[in-house]
Coordinates of C-alpha atoms in Angstrom, one line a residue:
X597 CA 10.9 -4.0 3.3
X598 CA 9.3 -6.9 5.6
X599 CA 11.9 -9.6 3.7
X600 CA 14.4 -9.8 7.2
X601 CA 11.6 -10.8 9.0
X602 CA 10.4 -13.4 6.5
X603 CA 13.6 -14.7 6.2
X604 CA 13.9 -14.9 9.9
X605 CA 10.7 -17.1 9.8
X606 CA 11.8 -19.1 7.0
X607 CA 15.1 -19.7 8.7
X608 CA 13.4 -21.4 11.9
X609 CA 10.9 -23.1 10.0
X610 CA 13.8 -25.0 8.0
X611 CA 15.0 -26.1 11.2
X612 CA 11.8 -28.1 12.3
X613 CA 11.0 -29.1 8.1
X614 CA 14.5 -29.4 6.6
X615 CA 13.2 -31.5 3.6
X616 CA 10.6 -28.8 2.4
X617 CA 10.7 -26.9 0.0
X618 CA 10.9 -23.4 0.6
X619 CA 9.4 -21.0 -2.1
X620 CA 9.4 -16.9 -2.1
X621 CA 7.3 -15.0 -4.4
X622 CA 6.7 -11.0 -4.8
X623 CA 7.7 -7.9 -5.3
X624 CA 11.4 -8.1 -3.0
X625 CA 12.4 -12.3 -4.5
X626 CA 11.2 -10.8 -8.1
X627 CA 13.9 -7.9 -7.9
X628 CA 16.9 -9.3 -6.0
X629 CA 16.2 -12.9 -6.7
X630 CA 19.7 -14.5 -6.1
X631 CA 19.9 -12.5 -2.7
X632 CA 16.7 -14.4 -1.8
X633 CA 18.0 -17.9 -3.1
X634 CA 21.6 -17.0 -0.4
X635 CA 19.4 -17.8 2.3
X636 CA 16.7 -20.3 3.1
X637 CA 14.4 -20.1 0.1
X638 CA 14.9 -22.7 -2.6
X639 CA 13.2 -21.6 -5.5
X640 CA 11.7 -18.2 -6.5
X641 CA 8.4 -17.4 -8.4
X642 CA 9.2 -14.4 -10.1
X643 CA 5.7 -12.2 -11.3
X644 CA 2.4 -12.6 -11.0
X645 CA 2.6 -16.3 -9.5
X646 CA -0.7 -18.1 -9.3
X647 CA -0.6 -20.0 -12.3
X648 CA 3.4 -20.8 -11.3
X649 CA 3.1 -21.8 -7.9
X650 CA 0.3 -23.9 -8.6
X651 CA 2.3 -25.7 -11.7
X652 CA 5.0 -26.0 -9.3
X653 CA 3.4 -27.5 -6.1
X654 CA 1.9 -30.4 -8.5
X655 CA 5.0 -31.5 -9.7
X656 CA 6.6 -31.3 -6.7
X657 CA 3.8 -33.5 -5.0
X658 CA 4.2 -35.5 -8.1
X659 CA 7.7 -35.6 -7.7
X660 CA 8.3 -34.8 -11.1
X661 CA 11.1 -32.3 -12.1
X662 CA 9.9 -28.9 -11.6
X663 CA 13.4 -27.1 -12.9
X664 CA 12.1 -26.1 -16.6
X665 CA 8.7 -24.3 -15.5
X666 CA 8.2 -20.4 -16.7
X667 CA 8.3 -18.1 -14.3
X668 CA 10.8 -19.2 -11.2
X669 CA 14.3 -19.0 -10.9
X670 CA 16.7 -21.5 -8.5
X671 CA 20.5 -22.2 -8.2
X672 CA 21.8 -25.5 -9.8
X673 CA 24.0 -27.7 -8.7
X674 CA 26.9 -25.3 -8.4
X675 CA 25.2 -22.8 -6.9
X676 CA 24.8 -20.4 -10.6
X677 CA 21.4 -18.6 -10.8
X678 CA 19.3 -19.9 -13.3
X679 CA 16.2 -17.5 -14.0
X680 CA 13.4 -19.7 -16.7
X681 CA 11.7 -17.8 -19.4
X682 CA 9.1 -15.7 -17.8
X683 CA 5.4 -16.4 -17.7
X684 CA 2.9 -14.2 -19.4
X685 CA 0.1 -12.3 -17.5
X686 CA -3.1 -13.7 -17.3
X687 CA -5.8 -11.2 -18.4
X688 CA -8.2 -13.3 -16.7
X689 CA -7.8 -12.3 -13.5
X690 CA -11.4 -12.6 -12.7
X691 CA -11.3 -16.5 -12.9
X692 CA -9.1 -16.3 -9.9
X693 CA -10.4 -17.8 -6.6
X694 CA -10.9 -15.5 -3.8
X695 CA -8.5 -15.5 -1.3
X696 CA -8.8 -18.3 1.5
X697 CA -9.0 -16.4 4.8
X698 CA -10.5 -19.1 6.8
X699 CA -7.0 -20.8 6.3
X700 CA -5.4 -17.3 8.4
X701 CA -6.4 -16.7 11.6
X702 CA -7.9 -13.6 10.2
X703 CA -10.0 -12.6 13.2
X704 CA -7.2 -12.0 14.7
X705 CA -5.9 -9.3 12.7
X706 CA -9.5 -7.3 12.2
X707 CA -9.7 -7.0 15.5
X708 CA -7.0 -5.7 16.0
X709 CA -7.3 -3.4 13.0
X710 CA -3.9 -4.4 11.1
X711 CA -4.7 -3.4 8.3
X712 CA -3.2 -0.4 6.1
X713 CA -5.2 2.9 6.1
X714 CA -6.9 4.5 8.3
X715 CA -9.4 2.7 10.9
X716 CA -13.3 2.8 9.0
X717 CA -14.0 -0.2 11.5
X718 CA -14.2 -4.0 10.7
X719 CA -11.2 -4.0 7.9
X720 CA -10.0 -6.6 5.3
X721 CA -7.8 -6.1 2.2
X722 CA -8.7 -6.4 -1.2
X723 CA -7.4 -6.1 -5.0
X724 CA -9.4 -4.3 -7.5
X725 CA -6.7 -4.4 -9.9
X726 CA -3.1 -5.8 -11.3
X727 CA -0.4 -3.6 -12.3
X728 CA 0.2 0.2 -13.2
X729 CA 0.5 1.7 -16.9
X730 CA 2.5 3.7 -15.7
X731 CA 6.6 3.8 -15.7
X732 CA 7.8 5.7 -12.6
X733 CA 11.7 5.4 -12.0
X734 CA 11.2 4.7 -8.4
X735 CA 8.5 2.1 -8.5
X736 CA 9.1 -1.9 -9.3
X737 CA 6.0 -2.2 -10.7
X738 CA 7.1 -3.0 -14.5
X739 CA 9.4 -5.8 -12.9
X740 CA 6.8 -7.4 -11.4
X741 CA 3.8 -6.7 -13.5
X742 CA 5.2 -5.6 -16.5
X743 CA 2.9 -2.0 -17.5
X744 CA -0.2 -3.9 -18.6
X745 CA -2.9 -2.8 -16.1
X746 CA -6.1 -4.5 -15.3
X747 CA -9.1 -4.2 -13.4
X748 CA -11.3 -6.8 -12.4
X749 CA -15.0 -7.1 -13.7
X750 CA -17.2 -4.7 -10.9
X751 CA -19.6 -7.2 -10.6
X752 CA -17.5 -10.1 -9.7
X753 CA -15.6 -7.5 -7.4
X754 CA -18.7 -6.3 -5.4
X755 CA -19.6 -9.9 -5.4
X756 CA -16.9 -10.3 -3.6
X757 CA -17.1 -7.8 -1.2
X758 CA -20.5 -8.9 -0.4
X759 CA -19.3 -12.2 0.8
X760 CA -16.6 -11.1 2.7
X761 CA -19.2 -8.8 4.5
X762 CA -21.6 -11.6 5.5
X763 CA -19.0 -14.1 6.6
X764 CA -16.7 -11.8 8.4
X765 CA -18.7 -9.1 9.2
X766 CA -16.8 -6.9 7.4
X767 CA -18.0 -2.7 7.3
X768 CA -14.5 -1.5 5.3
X769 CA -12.2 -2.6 2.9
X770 CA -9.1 -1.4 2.0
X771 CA -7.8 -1.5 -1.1
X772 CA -4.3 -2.7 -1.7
X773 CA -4.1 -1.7 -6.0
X774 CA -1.0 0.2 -7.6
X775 CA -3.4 2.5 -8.4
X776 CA -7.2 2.0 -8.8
X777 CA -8.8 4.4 -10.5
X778 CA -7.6 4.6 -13.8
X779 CA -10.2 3.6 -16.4
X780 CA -13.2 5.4 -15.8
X781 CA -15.7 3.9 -16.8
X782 CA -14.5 0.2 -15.5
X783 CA -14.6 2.5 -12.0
X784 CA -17.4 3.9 -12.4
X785 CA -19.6 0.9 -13.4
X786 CA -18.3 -0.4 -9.9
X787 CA -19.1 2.7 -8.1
X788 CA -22.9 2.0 -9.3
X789 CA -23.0 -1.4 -8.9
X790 CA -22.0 -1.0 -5.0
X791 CA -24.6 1.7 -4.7
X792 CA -26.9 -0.3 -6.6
X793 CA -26.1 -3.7 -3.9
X794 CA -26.6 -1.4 -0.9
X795 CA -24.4 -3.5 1.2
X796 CA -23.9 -0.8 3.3
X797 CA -19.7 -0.6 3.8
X798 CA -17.3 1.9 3.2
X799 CA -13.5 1.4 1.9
X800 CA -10.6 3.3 1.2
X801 CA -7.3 3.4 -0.9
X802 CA -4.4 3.4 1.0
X803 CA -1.7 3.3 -1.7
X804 CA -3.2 6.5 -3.7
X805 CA -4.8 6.9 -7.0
X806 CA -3.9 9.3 -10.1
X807 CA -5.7 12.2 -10.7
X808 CA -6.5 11.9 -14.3
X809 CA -9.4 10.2 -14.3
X810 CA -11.9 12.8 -11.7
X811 CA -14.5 14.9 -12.9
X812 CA -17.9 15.7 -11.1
X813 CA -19.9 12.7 -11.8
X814 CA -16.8 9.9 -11.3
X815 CA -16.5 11.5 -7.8
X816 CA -19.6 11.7 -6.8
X817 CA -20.2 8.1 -7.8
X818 CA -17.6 7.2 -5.5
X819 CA -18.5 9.2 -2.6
X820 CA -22.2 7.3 -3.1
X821 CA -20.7 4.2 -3.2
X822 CA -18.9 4.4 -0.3
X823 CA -15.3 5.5 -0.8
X824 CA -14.1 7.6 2.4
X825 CA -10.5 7.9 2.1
X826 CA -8.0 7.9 -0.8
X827 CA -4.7 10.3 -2.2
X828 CA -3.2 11.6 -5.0
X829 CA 0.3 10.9 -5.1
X830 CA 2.3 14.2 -7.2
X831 CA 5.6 13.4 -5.2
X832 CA 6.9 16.9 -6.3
X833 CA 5.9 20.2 -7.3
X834 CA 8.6 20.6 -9.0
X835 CA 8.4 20.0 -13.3
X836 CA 12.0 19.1 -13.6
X837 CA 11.7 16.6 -10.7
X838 CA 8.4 14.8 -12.3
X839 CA 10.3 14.8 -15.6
X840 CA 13.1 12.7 -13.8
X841 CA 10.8 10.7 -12.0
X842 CA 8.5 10.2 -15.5
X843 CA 6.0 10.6 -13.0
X844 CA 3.2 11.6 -16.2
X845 CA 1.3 14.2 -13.7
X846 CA -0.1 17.4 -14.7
X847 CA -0.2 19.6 -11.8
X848 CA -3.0 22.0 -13.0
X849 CA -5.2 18.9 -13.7
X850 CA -4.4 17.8 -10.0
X851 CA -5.6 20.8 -8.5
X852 CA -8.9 20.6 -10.7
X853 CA -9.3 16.8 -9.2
X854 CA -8.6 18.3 -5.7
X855 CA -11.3 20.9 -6.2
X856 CA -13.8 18.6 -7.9
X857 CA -13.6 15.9 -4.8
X858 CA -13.4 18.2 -1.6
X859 CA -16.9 18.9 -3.5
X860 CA -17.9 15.4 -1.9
X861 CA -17.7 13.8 1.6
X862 CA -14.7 12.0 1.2
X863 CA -11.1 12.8 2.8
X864 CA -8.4 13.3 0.4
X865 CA -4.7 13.2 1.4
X866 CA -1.4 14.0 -0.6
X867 CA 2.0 11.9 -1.0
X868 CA 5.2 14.1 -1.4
X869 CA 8.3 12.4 -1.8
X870 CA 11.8 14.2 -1.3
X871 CA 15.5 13.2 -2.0
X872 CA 15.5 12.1 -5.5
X873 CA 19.0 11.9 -6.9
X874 CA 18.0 15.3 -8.5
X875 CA 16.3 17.0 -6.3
X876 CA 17.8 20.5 -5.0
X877 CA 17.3 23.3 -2.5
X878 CA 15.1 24.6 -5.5
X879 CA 13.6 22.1 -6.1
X880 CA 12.1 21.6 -2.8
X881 CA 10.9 25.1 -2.7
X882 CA 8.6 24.5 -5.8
X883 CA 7.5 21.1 -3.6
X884 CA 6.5 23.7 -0.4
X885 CA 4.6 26.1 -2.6
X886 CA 3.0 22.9 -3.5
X887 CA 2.0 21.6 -0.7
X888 CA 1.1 24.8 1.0
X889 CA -1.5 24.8 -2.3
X890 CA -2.7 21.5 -1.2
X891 CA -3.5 23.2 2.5
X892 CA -4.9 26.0 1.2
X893 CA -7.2 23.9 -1.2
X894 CA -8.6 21.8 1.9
X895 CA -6.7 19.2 1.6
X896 CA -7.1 16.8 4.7
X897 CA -3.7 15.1 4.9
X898 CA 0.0 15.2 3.4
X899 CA 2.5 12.1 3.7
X900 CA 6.2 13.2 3.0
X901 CA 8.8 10.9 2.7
X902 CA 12.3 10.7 2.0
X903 CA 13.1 8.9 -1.0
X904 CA 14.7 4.8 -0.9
X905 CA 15.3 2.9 -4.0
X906 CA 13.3 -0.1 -4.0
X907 CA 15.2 -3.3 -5.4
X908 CA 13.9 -3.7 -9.1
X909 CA 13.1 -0.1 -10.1
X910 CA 15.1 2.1 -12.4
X911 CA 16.2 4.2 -9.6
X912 CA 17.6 1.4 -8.4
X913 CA 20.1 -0.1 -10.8
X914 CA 21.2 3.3 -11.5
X915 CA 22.7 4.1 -7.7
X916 CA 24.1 0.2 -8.0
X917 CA 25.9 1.1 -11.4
X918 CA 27.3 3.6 -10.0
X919 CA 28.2 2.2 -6.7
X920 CA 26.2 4.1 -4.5
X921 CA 24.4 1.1 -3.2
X922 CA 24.7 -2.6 -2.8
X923 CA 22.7 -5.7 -2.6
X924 CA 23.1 -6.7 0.6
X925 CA 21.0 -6.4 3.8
X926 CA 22.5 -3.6 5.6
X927 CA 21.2 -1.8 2.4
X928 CA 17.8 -3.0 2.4
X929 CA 17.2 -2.3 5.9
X930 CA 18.0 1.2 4.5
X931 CA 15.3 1.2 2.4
X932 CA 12.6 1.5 5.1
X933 CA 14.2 4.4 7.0
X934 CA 11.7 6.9 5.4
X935 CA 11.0 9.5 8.4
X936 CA 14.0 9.2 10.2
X937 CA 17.3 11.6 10.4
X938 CA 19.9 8.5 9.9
X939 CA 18.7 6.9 7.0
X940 CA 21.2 7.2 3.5
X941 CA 20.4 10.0 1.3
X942 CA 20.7 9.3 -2.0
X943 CA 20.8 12.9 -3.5
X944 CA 23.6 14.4 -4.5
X945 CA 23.3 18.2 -3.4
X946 CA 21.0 17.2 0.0
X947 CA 22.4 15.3 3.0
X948 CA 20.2 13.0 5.5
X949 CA 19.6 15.2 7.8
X950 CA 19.1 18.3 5.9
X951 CA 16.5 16.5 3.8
X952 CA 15.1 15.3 7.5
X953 CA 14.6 19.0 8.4
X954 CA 13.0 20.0 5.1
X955 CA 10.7 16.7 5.7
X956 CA 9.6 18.2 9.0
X957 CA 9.1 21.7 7.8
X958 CA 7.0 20.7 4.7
X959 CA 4.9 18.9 7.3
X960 CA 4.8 22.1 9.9
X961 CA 3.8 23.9 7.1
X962 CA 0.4 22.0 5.7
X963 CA -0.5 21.4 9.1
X964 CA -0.7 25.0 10.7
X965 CA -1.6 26.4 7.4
X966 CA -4.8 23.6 7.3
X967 CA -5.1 24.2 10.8
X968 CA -5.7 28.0 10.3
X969 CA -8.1 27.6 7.2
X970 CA -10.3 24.7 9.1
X971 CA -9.9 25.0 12.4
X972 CA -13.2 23.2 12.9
X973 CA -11.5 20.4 10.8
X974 CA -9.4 19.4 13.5
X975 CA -12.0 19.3 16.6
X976 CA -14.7 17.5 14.0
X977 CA -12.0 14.6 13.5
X978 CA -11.4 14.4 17.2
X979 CA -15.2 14.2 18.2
X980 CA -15.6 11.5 15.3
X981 CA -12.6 9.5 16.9
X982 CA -14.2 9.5 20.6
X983 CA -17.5 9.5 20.1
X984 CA -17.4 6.7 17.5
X985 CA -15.4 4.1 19.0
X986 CA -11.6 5.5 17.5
X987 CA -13.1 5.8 13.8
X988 CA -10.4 7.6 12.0
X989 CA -11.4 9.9 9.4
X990 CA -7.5 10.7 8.5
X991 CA -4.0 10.2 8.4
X992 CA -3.4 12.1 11.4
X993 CA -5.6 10.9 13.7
X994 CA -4.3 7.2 12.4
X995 CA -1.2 8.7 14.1
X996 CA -2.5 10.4 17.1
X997 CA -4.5 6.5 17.9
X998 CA -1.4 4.7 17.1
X999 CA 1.2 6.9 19.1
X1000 CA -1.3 7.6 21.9
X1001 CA -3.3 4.8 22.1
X1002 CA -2.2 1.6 20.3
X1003 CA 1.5 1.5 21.1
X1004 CA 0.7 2.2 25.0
X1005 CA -1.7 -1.0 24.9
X1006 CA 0.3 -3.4 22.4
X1007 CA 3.2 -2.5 25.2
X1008 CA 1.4 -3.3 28.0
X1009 CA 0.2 -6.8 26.3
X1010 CA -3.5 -5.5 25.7
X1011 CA -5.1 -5.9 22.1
X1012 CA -8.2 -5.1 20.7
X1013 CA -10.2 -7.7 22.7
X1014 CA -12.9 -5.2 24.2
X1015 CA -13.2 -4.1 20.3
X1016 CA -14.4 -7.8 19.4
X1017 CA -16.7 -8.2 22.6
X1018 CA -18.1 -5.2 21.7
X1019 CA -18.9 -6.0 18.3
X1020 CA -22.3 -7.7 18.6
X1021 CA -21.9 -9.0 15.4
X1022 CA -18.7 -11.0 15.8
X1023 CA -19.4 -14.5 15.7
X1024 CA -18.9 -15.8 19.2
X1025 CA -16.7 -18.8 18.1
X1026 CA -13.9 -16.1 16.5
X1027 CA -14.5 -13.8 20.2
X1028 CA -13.7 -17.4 21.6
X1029 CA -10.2 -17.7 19.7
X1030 CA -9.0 -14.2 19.9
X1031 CA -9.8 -14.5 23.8
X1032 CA -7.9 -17.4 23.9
X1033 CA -4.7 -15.8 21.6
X1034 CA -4.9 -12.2 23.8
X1035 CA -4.8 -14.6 27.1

């Protein structure tokens, strides 16, 4: 959804380096890869793309022909689409480096809290895990990844985060997986180890997590270890809809994983989708009676969206078979109009802006029926926000900062300067440089 604006980028940097060569990797070049190659990008590394790119940037400093490597795809010399064998995963994903943040300006963006989730303080990304077992029609996972999942050894993980602590200060991380918590026992020898390490942060998993894996002691662990904010993702309450979407949920086995963590400390949200090709007026009524379960449960948070195809998913190359999209960029920019009235809708018995009303009414509905059950829920969250320094505790206050607070500053030309002053522990020469960028 951000590839205009890389494109953008890359278009202006080809004007000052005209003899570079450009390369795209990730989820948007691996799906519509001869879209990408139209416009500035030269080659594409399609998949996981370490061991590609690295391949490829040696020959190319070499000057050796990099044309027959696994794993990219380029235009010849009259302008067809070649796509090269594709490279196998590497299950050893825990000889990878960690990533190079002193090469970013990363100060920059902790300070002012850009990162996705809600605001637990000093914030950085991190992967836990590659890929999804999984095979939902709406997702471009198995494009990208293929279905083999893997997580990362929990002691070379926490090692991790234990470095990025020390050298940025770090108190949160937010975890950027598919899904993280799928095996078990992989997650819960990390929970241990982090209690174990004492390292004293929190984190949080933006994207969601199944359900399948919670019972008392796996919970626990996490809420011990640190974990504050997560979701499960059912997109629908409806059986017929989850059968479509091969979504693999049990519903029953959700509510049992809602009940067993609103046992802990942790906030737990929900992600609803609406506007499948299938869906009906039906259908969204077996959606409201489930998320009005989810309010009545205790349930902190719902997200409902409207649903997009993303380039490389199932759902995808079905509507272009049959017409109903196309892959051009008028399109794409379609795909990020999730909460508006304008966006397409791609279901055949639901316009736009009838599935934009039944958006807003599955979200009036959690909310005053959450509200009513917990009404202390609400004015706990608030004191937490003021009285500790904006700390968010859930997707809504995220919100209430961002539309109250964040916009009104970022408009006005104010960051988050005061938050890095304040931050005793900042090192002074990265106050010095985000001074200096804020000025």
């Amino acid at each position: 959804h951000c590839y205009s604006l890389v494109e953008e980028i890359a278009v202006a940097l080809r004007k000052k380096l005209p003899d570079a060569l450009f390369i795209a990797g990730g989820e948007h070049p691996t799906a519509a890869p001869r879209e990408v190659l139209s416009g500035p990008m030269d080659v594409i590394v399609m998949g996981e793309g370490e061991e590609t790119i690295l391949e490829l940037i040696k020959k190319t400093e070499a000057q050796e022909d990099w044309k027959g490597i696994s794993g990219i795809g380029f235009l010849d010399g009259n302008g067809f689409f070649v796509k090269n064998q594709a490279r196998l995963r590497t299950s050893a994903i825990d000889d990878f480096p960690w990533p190079d943040w002193d090469s970013w300006k990363i100060e920059n963006y902790i300070s002012r809290r850009q990162s996705t989730g809600i605001n637990l303080g000093r914030t950085i990304p991190i992967l836990g895990s590659r890929g999804c077992p999984y095979a939902c029609t709406f997702c471009s996972n198995e494009g990208m990844w293929t279905r083999r999942y893997i997580m990362r050894d929990p002691v070379g993980l926490v090692d991790e985060m234990e470095h990025m602590a020390k050298t940025y200060q770090i108190t949160d991380f937010a975890f950027m997986d598919s899904t993280f918590i799928v095996n078990r026992r992989k997650t819960l020898d990390f929970a241990n180890e982090l209690i174990a390490r004492d390292i004293n942060v929190t984190y949080q998993l933006p994207a969601g997590t199944r359900c399948e894996a919670f019972d008392e002691e796996l919970a626990f662990a996490l809420d011990k270890s640190g974990l504050r904010n997560f979701a499960f993702a059912p997109e629908s309450g409806s059986t017929m809809i989850l059968e479509a979407i091969k979504k693999q949920v049990d519903l029953d086995k959700l509510y049992e994983a809602v009940r067993i963590v609103l046992k802990t400390n942790m906030t737990i949200g929900c992600f609803i989708v609406i506007g499948f090709p299938e869906d009906t007026k039906q259908t969204l009524k077996e959606t409201l009676k489930l998320v009005r379960k989810m309010a009545v449960l205790g349930v902190h948070d719902v997200t409902v969206s409207k649903f997009t195809p993303y380039p490389g998913s199932p759902y995808f190359k079905q509507l272009q078979e049959a017409g109903k999209i196309n892959m051009d960029l008028t399109d794409f920019q379609n795909i990020i109009d999730f909460y508006d009235s304008s966006g397409k809708s791609y279901c055949d018995q639901l316009s736009s802006k009838q599935l934009y009303v039944e958006m807003l009414w599955l979200y009036i509905n959690f909310y005053i029926l959450s509200f009513v059950c917990r009404p202390m829920r609400l004015i706990n969250n608030l004191w937490v926000y003021f009285t500790q320094g904006g700390t968010e505790t859930t997707r809504y206050m995220r919100l209430f900062n961002e539309l109250f607070r964040n916009r009104t500053r970022w408009k006005k030309g104010e960051v988050s300067k005061e938050h890095v002053l304040a931050n005793s522990s900042t090192p002074k020469s990265n106050v010095s440089e985000t001074s200096k960028i804020t000025k």
